[in-house]
Tab-separated table of C-alpha atoms in Angstrom:
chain	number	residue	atom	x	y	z
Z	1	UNK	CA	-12.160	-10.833	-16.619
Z	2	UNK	CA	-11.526	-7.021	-16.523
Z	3	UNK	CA	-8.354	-5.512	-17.557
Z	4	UNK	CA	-7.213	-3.824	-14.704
Z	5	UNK	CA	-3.949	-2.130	-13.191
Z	6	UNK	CA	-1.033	-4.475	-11.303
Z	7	UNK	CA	-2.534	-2.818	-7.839
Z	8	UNK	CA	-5.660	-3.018	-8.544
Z	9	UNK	CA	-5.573	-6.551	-9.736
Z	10	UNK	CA	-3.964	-7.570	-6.647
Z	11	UNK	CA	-6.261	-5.430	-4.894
Z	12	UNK	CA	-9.676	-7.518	-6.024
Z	13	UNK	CA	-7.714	-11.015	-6.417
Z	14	UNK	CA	-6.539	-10.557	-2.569
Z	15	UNK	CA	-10.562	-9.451	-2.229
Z	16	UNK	CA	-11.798	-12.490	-3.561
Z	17	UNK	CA	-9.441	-15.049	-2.192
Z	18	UNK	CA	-10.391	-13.552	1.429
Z	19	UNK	CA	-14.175	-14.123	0.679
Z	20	UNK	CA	-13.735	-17.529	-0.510
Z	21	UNK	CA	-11.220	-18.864	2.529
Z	22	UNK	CA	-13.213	-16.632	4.782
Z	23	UNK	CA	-12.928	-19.936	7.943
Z	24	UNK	CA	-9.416	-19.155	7.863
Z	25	UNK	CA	-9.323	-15.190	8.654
Z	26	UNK	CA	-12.266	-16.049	11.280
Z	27	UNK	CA	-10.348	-19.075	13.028
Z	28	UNK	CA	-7.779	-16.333	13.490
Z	29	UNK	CA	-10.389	-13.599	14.700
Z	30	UNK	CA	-10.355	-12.139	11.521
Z	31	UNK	CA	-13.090	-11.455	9.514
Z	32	UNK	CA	-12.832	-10.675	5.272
Z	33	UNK	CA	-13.549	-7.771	3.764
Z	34	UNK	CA	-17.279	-6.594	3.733
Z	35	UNK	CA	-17.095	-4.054	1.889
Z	36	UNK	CA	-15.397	-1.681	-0.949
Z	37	UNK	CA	-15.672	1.440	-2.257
Z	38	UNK	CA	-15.048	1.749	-6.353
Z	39	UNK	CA	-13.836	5.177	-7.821
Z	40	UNK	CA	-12.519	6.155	-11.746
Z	41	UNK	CA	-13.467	8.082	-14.359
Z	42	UNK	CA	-16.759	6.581	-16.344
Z	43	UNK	CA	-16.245	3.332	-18.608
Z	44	UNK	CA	-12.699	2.462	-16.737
Z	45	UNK	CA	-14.654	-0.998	-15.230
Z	46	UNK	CA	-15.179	-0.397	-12.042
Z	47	UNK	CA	-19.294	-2.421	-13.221
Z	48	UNK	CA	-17.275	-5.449	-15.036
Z	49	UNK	CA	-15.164	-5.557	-11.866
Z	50	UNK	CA	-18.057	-5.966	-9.249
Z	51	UNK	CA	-19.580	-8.672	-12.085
Z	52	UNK	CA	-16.148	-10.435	-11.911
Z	53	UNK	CA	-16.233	-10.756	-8.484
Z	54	UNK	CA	-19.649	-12.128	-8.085
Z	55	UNK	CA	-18.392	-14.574	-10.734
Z	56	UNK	CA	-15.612	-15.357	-8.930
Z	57	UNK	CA	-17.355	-15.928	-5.440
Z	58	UNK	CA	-20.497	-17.983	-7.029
Z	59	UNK	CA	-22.735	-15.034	-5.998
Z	60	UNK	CA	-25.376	-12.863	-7.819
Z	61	UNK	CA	-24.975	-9.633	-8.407
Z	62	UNK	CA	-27.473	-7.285	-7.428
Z	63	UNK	CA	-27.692	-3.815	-8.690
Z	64	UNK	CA	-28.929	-0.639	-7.479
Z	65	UNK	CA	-28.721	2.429	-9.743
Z	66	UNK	CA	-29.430	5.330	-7.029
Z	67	UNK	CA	-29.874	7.485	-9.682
Z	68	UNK	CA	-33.387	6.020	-10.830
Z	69	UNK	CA	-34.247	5.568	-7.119
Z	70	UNK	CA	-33.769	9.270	-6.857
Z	71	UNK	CA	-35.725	10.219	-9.441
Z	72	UNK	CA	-38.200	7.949	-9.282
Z	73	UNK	CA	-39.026	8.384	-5.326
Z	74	UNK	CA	-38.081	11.699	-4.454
Z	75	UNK	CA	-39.542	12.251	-0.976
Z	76	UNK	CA	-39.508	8.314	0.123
Z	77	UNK	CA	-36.057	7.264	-1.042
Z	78	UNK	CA	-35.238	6.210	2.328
Z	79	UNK	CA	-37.585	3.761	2.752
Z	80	UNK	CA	-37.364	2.833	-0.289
Z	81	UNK	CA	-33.444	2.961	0.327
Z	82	UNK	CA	-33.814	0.975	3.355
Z	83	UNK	CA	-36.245	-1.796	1.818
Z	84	UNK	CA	-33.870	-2.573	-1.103
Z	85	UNK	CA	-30.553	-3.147	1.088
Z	86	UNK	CA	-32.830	-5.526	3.362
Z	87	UNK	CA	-33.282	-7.440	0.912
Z	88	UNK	CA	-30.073	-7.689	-0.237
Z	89	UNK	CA	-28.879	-8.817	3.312
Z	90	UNK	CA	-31.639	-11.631	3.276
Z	91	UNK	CA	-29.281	-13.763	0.858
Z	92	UNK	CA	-25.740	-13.910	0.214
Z	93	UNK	CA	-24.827	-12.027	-3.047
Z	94	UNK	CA	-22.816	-8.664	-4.273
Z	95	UNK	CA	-24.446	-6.050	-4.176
Z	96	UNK	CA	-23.560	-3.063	-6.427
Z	97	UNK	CA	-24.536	0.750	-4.890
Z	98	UNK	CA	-24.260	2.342	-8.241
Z	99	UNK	CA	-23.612	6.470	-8.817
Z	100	UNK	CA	-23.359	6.662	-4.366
Z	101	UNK	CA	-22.482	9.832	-5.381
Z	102	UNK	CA	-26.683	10.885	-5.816
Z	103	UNK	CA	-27.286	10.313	-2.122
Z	104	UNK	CA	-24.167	10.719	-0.483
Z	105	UNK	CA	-23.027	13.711	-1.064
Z	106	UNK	CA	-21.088	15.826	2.019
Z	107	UNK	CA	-23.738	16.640	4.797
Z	108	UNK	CA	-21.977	20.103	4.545
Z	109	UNK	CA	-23.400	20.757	0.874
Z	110	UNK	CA	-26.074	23.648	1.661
Z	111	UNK	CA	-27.733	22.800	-1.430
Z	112	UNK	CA	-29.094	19.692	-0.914
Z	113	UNK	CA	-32.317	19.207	1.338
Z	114	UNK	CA	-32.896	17.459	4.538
Z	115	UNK	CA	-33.839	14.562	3.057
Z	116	UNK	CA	-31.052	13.983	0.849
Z	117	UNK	CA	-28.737	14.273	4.081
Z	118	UNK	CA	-30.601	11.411	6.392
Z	119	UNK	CA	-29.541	9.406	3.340
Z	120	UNK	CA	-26.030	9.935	4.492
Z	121	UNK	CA	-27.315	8.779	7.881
Z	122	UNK	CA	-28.815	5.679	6.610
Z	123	UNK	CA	-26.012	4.442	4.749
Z	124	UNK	CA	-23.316	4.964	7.123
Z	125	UNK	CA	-25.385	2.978	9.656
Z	126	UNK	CA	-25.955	0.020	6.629
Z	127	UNK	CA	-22.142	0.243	5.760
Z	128	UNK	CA	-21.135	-0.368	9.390
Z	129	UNK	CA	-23.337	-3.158	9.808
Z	130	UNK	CA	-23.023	-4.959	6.877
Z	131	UNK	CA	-23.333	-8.882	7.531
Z	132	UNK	CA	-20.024	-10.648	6.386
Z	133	UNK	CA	-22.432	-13.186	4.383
Z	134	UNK	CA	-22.655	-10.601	1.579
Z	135	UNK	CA	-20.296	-8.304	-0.189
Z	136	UNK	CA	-21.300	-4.603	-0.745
Z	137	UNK	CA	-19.540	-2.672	-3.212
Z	138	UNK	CA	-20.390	1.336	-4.089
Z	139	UNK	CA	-19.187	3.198	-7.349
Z	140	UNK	CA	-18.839	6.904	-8.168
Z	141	UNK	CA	-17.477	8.484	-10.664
Z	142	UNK	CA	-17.385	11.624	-8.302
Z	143	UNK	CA	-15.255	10.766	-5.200
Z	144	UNK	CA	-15.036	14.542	-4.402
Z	145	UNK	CA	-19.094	14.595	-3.778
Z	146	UNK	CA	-18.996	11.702	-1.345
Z	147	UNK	CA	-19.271	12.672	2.256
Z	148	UNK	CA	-15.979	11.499	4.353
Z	149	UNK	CA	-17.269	9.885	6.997
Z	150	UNK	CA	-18.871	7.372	4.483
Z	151	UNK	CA	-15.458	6.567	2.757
Z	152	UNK	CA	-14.404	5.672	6.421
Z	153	UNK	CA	-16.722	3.129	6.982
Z	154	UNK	CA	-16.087	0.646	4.010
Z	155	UNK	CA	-13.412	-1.654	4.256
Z	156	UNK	CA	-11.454	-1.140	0.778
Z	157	UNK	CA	-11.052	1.999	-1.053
Z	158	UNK	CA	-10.342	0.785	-4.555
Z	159	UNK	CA	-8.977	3.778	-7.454
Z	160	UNK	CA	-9.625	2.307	-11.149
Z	161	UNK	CA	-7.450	4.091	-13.711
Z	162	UNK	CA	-7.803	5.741	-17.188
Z	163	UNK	CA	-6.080	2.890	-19.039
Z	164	UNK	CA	-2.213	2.688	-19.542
Z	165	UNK	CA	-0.278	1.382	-22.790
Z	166	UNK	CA	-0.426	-2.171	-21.636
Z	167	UNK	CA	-4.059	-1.871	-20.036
Z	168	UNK	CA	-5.381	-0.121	-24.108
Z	169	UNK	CA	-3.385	-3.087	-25.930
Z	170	UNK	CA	-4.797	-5.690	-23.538
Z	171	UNK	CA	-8.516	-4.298	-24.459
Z	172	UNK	CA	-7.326	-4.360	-28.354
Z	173	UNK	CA	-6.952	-7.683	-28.977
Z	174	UNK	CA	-10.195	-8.608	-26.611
Z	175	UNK	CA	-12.116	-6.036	-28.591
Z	176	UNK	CA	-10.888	-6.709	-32.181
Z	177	UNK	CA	-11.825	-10.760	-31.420
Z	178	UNK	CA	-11.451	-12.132	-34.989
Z	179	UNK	CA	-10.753	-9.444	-36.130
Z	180	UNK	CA	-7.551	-8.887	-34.444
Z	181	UNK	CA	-5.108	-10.439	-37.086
Z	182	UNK	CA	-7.074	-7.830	-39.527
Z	183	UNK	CA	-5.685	-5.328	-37.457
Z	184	UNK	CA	-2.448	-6.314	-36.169
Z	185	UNK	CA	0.001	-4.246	-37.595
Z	186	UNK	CA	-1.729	-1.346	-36.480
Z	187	UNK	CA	-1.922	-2.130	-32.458
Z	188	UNK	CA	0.702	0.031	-31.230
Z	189	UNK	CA	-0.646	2.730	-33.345
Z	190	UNK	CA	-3.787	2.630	-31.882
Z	191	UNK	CA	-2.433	2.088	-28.467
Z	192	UNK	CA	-1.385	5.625	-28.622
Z	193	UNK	CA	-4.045	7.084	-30.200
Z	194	UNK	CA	-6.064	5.527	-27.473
Z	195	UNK	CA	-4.024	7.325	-24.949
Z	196	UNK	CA	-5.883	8.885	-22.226
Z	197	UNK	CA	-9.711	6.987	-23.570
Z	198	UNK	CA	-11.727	4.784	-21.350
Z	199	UNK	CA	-12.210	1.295	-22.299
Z	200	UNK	CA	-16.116	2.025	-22.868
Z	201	UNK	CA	-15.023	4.431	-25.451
Z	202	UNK	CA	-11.972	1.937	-26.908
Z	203	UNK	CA	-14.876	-0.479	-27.783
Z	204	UNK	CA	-17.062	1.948	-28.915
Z	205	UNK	CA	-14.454	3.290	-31.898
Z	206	UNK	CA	-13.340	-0.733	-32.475
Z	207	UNK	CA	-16.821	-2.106	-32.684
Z	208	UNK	CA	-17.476	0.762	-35.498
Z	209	UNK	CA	-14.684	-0.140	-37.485
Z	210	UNK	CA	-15.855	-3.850	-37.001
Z	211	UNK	CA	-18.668	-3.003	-38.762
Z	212	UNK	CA	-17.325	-1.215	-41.240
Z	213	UNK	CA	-15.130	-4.139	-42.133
Z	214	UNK	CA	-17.879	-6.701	-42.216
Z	215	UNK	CA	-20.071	-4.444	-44.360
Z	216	UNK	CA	-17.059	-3.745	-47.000
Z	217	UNK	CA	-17.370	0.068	-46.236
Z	218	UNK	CA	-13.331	0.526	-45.447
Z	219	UNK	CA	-10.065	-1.928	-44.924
Z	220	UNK	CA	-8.075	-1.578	-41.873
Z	221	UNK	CA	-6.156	1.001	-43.008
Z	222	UNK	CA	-8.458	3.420	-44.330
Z	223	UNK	CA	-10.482	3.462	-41.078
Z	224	UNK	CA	-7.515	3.789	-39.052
Z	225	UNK	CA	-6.634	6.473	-41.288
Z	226	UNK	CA	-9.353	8.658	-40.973
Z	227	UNK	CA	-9.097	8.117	-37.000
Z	228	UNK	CA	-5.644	9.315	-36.995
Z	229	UNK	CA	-6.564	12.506	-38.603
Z	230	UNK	CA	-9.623	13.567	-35.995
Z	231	UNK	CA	-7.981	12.228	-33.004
Z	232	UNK	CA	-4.373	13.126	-33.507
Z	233	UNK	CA	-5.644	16.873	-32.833
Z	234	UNK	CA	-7.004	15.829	-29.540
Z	235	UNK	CA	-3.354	14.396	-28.325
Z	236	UNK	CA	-1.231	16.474	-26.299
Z	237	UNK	CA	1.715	18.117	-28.940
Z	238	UNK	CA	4.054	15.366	-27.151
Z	239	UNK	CA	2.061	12.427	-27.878
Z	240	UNK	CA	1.350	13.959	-31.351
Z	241	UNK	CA	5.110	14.223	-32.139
Z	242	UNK	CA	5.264	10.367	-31.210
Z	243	UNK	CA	2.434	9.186	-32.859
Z	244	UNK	CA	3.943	11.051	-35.785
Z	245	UNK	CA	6.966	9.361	-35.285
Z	246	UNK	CA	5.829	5.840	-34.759
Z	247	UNK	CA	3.556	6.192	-38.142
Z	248	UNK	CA	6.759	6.861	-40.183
Z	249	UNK	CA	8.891	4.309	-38.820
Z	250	UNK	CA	6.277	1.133	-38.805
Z	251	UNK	CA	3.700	2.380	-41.549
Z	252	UNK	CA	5.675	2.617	-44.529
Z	253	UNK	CA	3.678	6.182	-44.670
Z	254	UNK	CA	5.961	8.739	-46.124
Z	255	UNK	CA	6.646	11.816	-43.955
Z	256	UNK	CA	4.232	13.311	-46.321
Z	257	UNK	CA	1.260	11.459	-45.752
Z	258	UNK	CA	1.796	11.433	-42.244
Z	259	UNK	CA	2.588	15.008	-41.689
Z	260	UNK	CA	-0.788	15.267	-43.385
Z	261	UNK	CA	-2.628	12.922	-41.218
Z	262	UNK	CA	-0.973	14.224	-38.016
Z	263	UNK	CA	-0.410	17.805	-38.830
Z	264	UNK	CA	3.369	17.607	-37.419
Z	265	UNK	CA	5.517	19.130	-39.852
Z	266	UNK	CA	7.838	17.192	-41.649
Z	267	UNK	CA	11.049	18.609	-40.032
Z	268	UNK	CA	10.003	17.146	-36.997
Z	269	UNK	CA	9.061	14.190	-37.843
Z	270	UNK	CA	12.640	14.006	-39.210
Z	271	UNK	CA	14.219	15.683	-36.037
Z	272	UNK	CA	12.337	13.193	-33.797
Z	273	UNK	CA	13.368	9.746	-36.285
């Protein structure tokens, strides 16, 4: 279940609940949505999302990294191109066009070769024809690459976001698992040093303290500790102040230790309490 966004969540749930009560939409001359188009930063879930969805509907999900078809078959990819969606429109699944942005780029780009360009072609004519059986989702992580006329043709344009302060606490306590209570004291701290980080690289940083933990290497605060120190000077000043701020008040830290952790000066600190 991906942690997502209030519009984005009601984006995918309204997604889902057309596919599954699809007779209703078409006894109205309606039919649901075929397709969507997933954009956001790397690690932000746009890949859990199309997995939850497939989950949701009783589908499997296919994937199709376009990358490795790229570089793989340089010179047939549209056949190739062509084979793979046909057989994804033989049974009903999801089908995930992963990194769209390696052969759709704008048909304007100079750089790219013929080839590359008919790709455009070939998609916009799959897109468009897409049998309402299946579900076809595309991801980039470069919307600004993708030609126009392709975002026209799919149904949904959906924009996942660099988690907010809910979103990062949310992806604490599924991260942390039994570890959470371990750790507890210390979520809104690291809410706000995960300010601005994808959820790929939350888990990354949680699973290494995990281990740390298990192994005996550091307690909670220690790790958290020597976080604070390398990512504080990666925060904005603003956020830095407040993290500053937040340490002194809920930590028991003196305005010492954390002017030495954040490198905010102690007069601040004060100012800002």
């Amino acid at each position: 279940n991906p942690i997502l966004s209030a519009e984005c969540r009601a984006t995918l749930d309204q997604l889902v609940s057309e596919r599954k009560q699809a007779d209703r939409l078409i006894a109205r001359g309606l039919t649901p949505t075929r397709s969507a188009f997933f954009l956001g930063n790397p690690g932000v879930g746009k890949t859990l999302a199309a997995k939850w969805i497939a989950s949701q509907l009783g589908l499997p999900l296919l994937v199709l990294d376009l990358t490795a078809v790229m570089s793989s078959y340089l010179g047939k990819t549209g056949n190739n191109l062509r084979v793979a969606l046909d057989y994804a429109k033989e049974t009903p699944c999801v089908l995930l066009l992963d990194e769209i942005d390696a052969i759709a780029k704008r048909r304007n780009d100079e750089s790219d070769v013929g080839e590359l360009k008919r790709l455009v072609t070939i998609m916009l004519q799959e897109v468009e024809l897409w049998p309402s059986s299946g579900l076809l989702l595309a991801a980039t992580n470069h919307p600004e690459l993708i030609d126009r006329a392709l975002w026209r043709r799919f149904d949904l344009v959906v924009e996942f976001v660099i988690p907010d302060h809910r979103m990062v606490a949310g992806s604490l306590k599924r991260f942390l698992g039994n570890d959470y209570e371990k750790f507890s004291s210390w979520v809104e701290v690291l809410a706000l040093c995960f300010k601005g980080e994808s959820f790929s690289e939350i888990e990354k940083t949680i699973q290494r303290f995990r281990r740390a933990l298990a192994l005996e290497i550091a307690q909670p605060k220690e790790l958290i500790e020597s976080y604070i120190v390398n990512r504080s000077l990666e925060l904005p000043h603003n956020d830095r102040i407040s993290l500053a701020t937040l340490l002194a008040k809920r930590t028991g830290f003196s305005q010492r230790a954390v002017s030495g952790l954040t490198g905010v000066s102690r007069d601040t600190i004060r100012k800002h309490g």
